[in-house]
């Protein structure tokens, strides 16, 4: 199963986001300076429907400081950059693409169970809050041109804790695990 990536290509967000619980739980440790974020270890495949669950055991309570969704490998959530792409559901109920935010769904708080559904074939991303779909957040996503994408969780205030569960996707979505990945077109003969 995928977990949060302990070997991270983006040291500032990784340094502020401490891993525990077998790399399934991320906690903010930034002391109030900047965002901390972690991406998953398995990229979202080029086809299919993939999902996972995030449980907020505490939340920042600071508007849009906490966020979940997908990001490409350039996932520094505190500042933009070349090639940086992200699709997020933020704590105050907004959706966020790159540097643009819009109203979306319900705000989430500590103890809320959130789900993410990525439908690569229909090019959509949907979020659930406490089992209730918030509707399609993003459509016409160009997964091939902007990716590869990884699950991402970010936070911006001390005390925020989130745990990822790849065993419980939304209904109709597959678990993001090596067992469910498509067979590669070229198989290593060794």
Coordinates of N, CA and C in Angstrom, one line a residue, residues 60-126:
X60 N -6.2 22.7 12.0 CA -5.6 24.0 12.4 C -6.7 25.0 12.9
X61 N -7.9 24.9 12.3 CA -8.9 25.9 12.7 C -8.5 27.3 12.2
X62 N -7.6 27.4 11.2 CA -7.1 28.7 10.7 C -7.5 28.9 9.3
X63 N -8.8 28.7 9.0 CA -9.3 29.0 7.6 C -8.8 27.9 6.6
X64 N -7.9 28.3 5.8 CA -7.5 27.4 4.7 C -6.1 26.8 4.9
X65 N -5.7 26.7 6.2 CA -4.3 26.2 6.4 C -4.1 24.7 6.1
X66 N -5.1 23.9 6.3 CA -5.0 22.5 6.0 C -5.6 22.1 4.6
X67 N -5.0 21.1 4.0 CA -5.4 20.8 2.6 C -5.1 19.4 2.3
X68 N -5.9 18.8 1.4 CA -5.8 17.4 0.9 C -6.0 17.4 -0.6
X69 N -5.5 16.4 -1.3 CA -5.7 16.3 -2.7 C -4.6 15.6 -3.4
X70 N -4.3 16.1 -4.6 CA -3.2 15.5 -5.4 C -2.2 16.6 -5.8
X71 N -1.0 16.3 -6.0 CA 0.0 17.2 -6.5 C 1.0 16.4 -7.3
X72 N 1.7 17.1 -8.2 CA 2.8 16.5 -8.9 C 4.0 16.5 -8.0
X73 N 5.1 16.0 -8.5 CA 6.3 15.9 -7.7 C 6.9 17.2 -7.2
X74 N 6.5 18.3 -7.8 CA 6.9 19.6 -7.3 C 5.9 20.2 -6.3
X75 N 5.8 19.5 -5.2 CA 4.6 19.7 -4.3 C 4.8 20.8 -3.2
X76 N 5.8 21.7 -3.4 CA 5.9 22.7 -2.3 C 4.7 23.5 -2.3
X77 N 3.8 23.3 -1.3 CA 2.5 24.0 -1.2 C 2.6 25.4 -0.8
X78 N 3.7 25.9 -0.3 CA 3.8 27.2 0.2 C 4.1 28.2 -0.9
X79 N 4.7 27.8 -2.0 CA 5.0 28.7 -3.1 C 5.0 28.0 -4.4
X80 N 4.6 28.7 -5.5 CA 4.5 28.1 -6.8 C 5.9 27.9 -7.4
X81 N 5.9 27.3 -8.6 CA 7.2 27.1 -9.2 C 6.9 26.5 -10.6
X82 N 8.0 26.3 -11.3 CA 7.9 25.8 -12.7 C 7.4 24.3 -12.6
X83 N 6.4 24.0 -13.4 CA 5.9 22.7 -13.4 C 5.0 22.3 -12.3
X84 N 4.7 23.1 -11.4 CA 4.0 22.8 -10.1 C 2.5 22.8 -10.4
X85 N 1.9 21.6 -10.1 CA 0.4 21.5 -10.3 C -0.2 20.8 -9.1
X86 N -1.3 21.3 -8.7 CA -2.0 20.7 -7.5 C -3.5 20.9 -7.6
X87 N -4.2 20.0 -7.1 CA -5.7 20.0 -7.0 C -6.1 19.7 -5.6
X88 N -6.6 20.7 -4.9 CA -6.8 20.6 -3.4 C -8.2 20.9 -2.9
X89 N -8.5 20.3 -1.8 CA -9.7 20.7 -1.0 C -9.2 21.2 0.3
X90 N -9.5 22.5 0.6 CA -8.9 23.1 1.7 C -9.9 23.2 2.9
X91 N -9.3 23.4 4.1 CA -10.1 23.3 5.3 C -11.3 24.2 5.4
X92 N -11.3 25.3 4.8 CA -12.5 26.2 4.8 C -13.6 25.9 3.8
X93 N -13.3 24.8 3.1 CA -14.3 24.3 2.1 C -14.1 24.8 0.7
X94 N -12.9 25.4 0.5 CA -12.6 25.9 -0.9 C -11.9 24.8 -1.7
X95 N -11.9 24.9 -3.0 CA -11.1 24.1 -3.8 C -10.0 25.0 -4.4
X96 N -8.8 24.4 -4.7 CA -7.7 25.2 -5.0 C -6.9 24.5 -6.2
X97 N -6.7 25.2 -7.3 CA -5.9 24.7 -8.4 C -4.8 25.7 -8.6
X98 N -3.5 25.2 -8.5 CA -2.4 26.1 -8.6 C -2.6 27.3 -7.6
X99 N -2.6 28.5 -8.1 CA -2.8 29.7 -7.2 C -4.2 30.3 -7.3
X100 N -5.2 29.5 -7.6 CA -6.6 30.0 -7.8 C -7.5 29.2 -6.8
X101 N -8.3 29.9 -6.0 CA -9.2 29.3 -5.1 C -10.6 29.6 -5.5
X102 N -11.6 28.8 -5.1 CA -13.0 29.0 -5.4 C -13.8 28.3 -4.3
X103 N -15.0 28.8 -4.0 CA -15.9 28.1 -3.1 C -16.2 26.7 -3.6
X104 N -16.4 25.7 -2.7 CA -16.6 24.4 -3.2 C -17.6 23.6 -2.3
X105 N -17.2 23.2 -1.1 CA -18.0 22.4 -0.3 C -18.0 22.8 1.2
X106 N -18.3 21.8 2.0 CA -18.3 22.0 3.5 C -16.9 22.2 4.0
X107 N -16.8 23.1 5.0 CA -15.5 23.2 5.7 C -15.3 21.9 6.5
X108 N -14.1 21.5 6.8 CA -13.8 20.4 7.6 C -13.1 20.8 8.9
X109 N -13.3 19.9 9.9 CA -12.7 20.2 11.2 C -12.1 18.9 11.8
X110 N -11.5 19.1 13.0 CA -10.9 17.9 13.6 C -11.9 16.8 13.7
X111 N -11.5 15.6 13.5 CA -12.2 14.3 13.6 C -13.0 14.0 12.3
X112 N -13.0 14.9 11.3 CA -13.7 14.7 10.1 C -13.0 13.6 9.3
X113 N -13.8 12.8 8.6 CA -13.2 11.7 7.7 C -13.5 12.2 6.3
X114 N -12.4 12.4 5.6 CA -12.5 12.9 4.2 C -12.1 11.9 3.2
X115 N -12.7 11.9 2.0 CA -12.3 10.9 1.0 C -12.0 11.6 -0.3
X116 N -11.1 11.1 -1.1 CA -10.7 11.6 -2.3 C -10.9 10.6 -3.4
X117 N -11.6 10.9 -4.5 CA -11.8 10.1 -5.6 C -11.2 10.7 -6.9
X118 N -10.2 10.0 -7.5 CA -9.6 10.5 -8.7 C -10.0 9.6 -9.8
X119 N -10.8 10.1 -10.8 CA -11.2 9.3 -11.9 C -10.4 9.8 -13.1
X120 N -9.3 9.0 -13.4 CA -8.4 9.5 -14.5 C -9.1 9.4 -15.9
X121 N -10.0 8.3 -16.0 CA -10.7 8.1 -17.3 C -11.7 9.2 -17.7
X122 N -12.4 9.7 -16.7 CA -13.3 10.8 -16.9 C -12.7 12.2 -16.6
X123 N -11.5 12.2 -16.1 CA -10.7 13.4 -15.9 C -11.3 14.3 -14.8
X124 N -11.8 13.6 -13.7 CA -12.4 14.4 -12.6 C -11.8 14.0 -11.3
X125 N -12.0 14.9 -10.3 CA -11.6 14.7 -8.9 C -12.7 15.2 -8.1
X126 N -13.1 14.3 -7.1 CA -14.3 14.5 -6.2 C -13.8 14.3 -4.8

